CSV table of C-alpha atoms in Angstrom, one decimal:
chain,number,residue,atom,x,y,z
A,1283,UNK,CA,176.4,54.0,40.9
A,1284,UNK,CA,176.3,50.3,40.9
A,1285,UNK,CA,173.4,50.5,38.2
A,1286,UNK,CA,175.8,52.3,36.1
A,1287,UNK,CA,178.6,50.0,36.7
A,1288,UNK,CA,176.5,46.6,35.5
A,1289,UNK,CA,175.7,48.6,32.3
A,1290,UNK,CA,179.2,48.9,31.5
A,1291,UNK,CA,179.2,45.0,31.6
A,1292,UNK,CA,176.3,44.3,29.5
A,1293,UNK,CA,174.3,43.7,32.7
A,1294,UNK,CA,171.6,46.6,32.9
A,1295,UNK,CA,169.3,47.6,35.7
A,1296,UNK,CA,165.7,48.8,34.7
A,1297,UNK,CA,164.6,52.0,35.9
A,1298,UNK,CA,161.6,50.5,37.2
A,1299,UNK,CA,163.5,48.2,39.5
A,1300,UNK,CA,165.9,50.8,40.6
A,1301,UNK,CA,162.7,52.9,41.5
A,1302,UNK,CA,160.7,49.9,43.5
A,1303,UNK,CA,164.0,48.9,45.4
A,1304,UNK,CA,164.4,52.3,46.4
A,1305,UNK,CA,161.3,52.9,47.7
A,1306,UNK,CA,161.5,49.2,49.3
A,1307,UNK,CA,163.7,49.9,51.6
A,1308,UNK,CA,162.2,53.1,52.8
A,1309,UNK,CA,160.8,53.3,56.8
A,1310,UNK,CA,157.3,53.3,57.1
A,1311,UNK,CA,157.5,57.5,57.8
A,1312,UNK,CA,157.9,57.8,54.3
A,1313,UNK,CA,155.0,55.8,53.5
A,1314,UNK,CA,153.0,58.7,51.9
A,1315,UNK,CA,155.9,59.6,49.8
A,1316,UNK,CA,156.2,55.6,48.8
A,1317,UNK,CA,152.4,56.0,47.8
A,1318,UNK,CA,153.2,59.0,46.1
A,1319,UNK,CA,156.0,57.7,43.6
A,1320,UNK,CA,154.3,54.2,42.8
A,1321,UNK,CA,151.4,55.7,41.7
A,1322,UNK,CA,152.9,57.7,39.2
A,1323,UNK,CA,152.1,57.1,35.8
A,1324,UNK,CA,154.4,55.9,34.6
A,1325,UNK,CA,156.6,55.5,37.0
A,1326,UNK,CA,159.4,58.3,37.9
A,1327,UNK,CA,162.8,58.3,36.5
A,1328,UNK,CA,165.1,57.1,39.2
A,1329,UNK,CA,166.8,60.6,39.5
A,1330,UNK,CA,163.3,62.1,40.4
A,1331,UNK,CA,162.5,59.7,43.0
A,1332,UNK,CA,165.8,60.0,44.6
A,1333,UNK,CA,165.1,64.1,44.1
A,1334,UNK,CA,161.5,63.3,45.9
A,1335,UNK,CA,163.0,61.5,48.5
A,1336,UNK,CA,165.6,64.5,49.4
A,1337,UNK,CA,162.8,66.8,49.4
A,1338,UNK,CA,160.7,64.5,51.7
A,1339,UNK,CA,164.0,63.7,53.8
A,1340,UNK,CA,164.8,68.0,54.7
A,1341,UNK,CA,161.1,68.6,54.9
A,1342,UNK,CA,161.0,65.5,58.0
A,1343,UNK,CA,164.1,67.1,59.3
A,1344,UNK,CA,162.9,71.0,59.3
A,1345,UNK,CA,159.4,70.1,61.1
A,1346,UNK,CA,161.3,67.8,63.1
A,1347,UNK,CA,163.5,71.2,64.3
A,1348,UNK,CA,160.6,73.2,64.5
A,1349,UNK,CA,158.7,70.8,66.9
A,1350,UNK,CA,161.6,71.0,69.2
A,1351,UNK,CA,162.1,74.7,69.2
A,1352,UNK,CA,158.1,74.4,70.5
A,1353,UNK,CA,158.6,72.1,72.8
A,1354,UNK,CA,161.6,73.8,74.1
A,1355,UNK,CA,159.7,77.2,74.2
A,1356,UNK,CA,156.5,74.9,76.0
A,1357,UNK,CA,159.4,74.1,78.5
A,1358,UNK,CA,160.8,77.7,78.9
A,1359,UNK,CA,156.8,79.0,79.6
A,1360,UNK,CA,156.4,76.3,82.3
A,1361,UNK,CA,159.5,76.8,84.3
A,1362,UNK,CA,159.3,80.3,85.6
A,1363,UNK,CA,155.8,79.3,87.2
A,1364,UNK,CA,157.1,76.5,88.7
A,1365,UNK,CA,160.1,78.3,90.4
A,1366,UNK,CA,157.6,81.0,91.4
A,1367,UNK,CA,155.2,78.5,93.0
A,1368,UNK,CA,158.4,76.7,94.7
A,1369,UNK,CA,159.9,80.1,95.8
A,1370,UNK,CA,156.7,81.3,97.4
A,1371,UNK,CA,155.8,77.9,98.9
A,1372,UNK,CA,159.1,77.9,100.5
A,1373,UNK,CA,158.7,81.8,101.4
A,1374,UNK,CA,155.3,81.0,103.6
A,1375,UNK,CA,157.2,78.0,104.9
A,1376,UNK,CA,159.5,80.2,106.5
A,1377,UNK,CA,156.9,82.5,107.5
A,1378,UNK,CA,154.7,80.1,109.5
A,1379,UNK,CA,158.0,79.2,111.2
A,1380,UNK,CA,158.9,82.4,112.3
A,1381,UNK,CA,155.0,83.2,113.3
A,1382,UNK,CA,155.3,80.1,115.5
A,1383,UNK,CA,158.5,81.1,117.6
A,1384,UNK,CA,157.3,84.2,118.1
C-alpha cells in the first residue's frame, strides 16, 4: 500500500486522512455508509472502513441480483398472458374470416 510505502521513507500518512480520502472518492450510493464511518467516534481504523465498505459493496451487489431475479420473474408472469391474448385474438381473427366466406 502506498501509505505503507511513504512510511518506509519517513513520510507517513494519518489514519484519519487515509479514512476521509477513502470515503471521498466514494459515489453518492454509498452515501449512507460515508455518513456512517465519519460519524464514528473516533474515527475507524482504515482497515475497518475498507472492511465496511466491502460489506456495503456485496450487500449493493446481492440486492442488486435479487431485484433482477424479480424483475425477470415480473417478466416470466406477464408473458404467457400476453401470448394467450395474441393467440386467441388471432384465433377469432381467423374465425370471423371463415364465418364470412361461408
Amino acid at each position: 500500500m502506498v501509505a505503507d510505502q511513504l512510511s518506509n521513507v519517513s513520510a507517513p500518512v494519518s489514519n484519519h486522512r487515509l479514512v476521509l480520502r477513502l470515503i471521498a472518492g466514494l459515489p453518492p450510493s454509498y452515501r449512507s455508509l460515508v455518513s456512517q464511518i465519519q460519524h464514528k467516534d473516533p474515527l475507524s481504523l482504515f482497515s475497518t472502513a475498507c472492511s465496511m465498505l466491502r460489506l456495503e459493496e456485496t450487500t449493493m451487489a446481492d440486492s442488486a441480483a435479487l431485484e433482477a431475479n424479480a424483475a425477470m420473474a415480473a417478466v416470466d408472469d406477464v408473458a404467457p398472458n400476453e401470448n394467450y391474448h395474441n393467440n386467441n385474438a388471432h384465433n377469432n381473427n381467423n374465425n370471423a374470416r371463415n364465418h364470412r366466406n361461408n
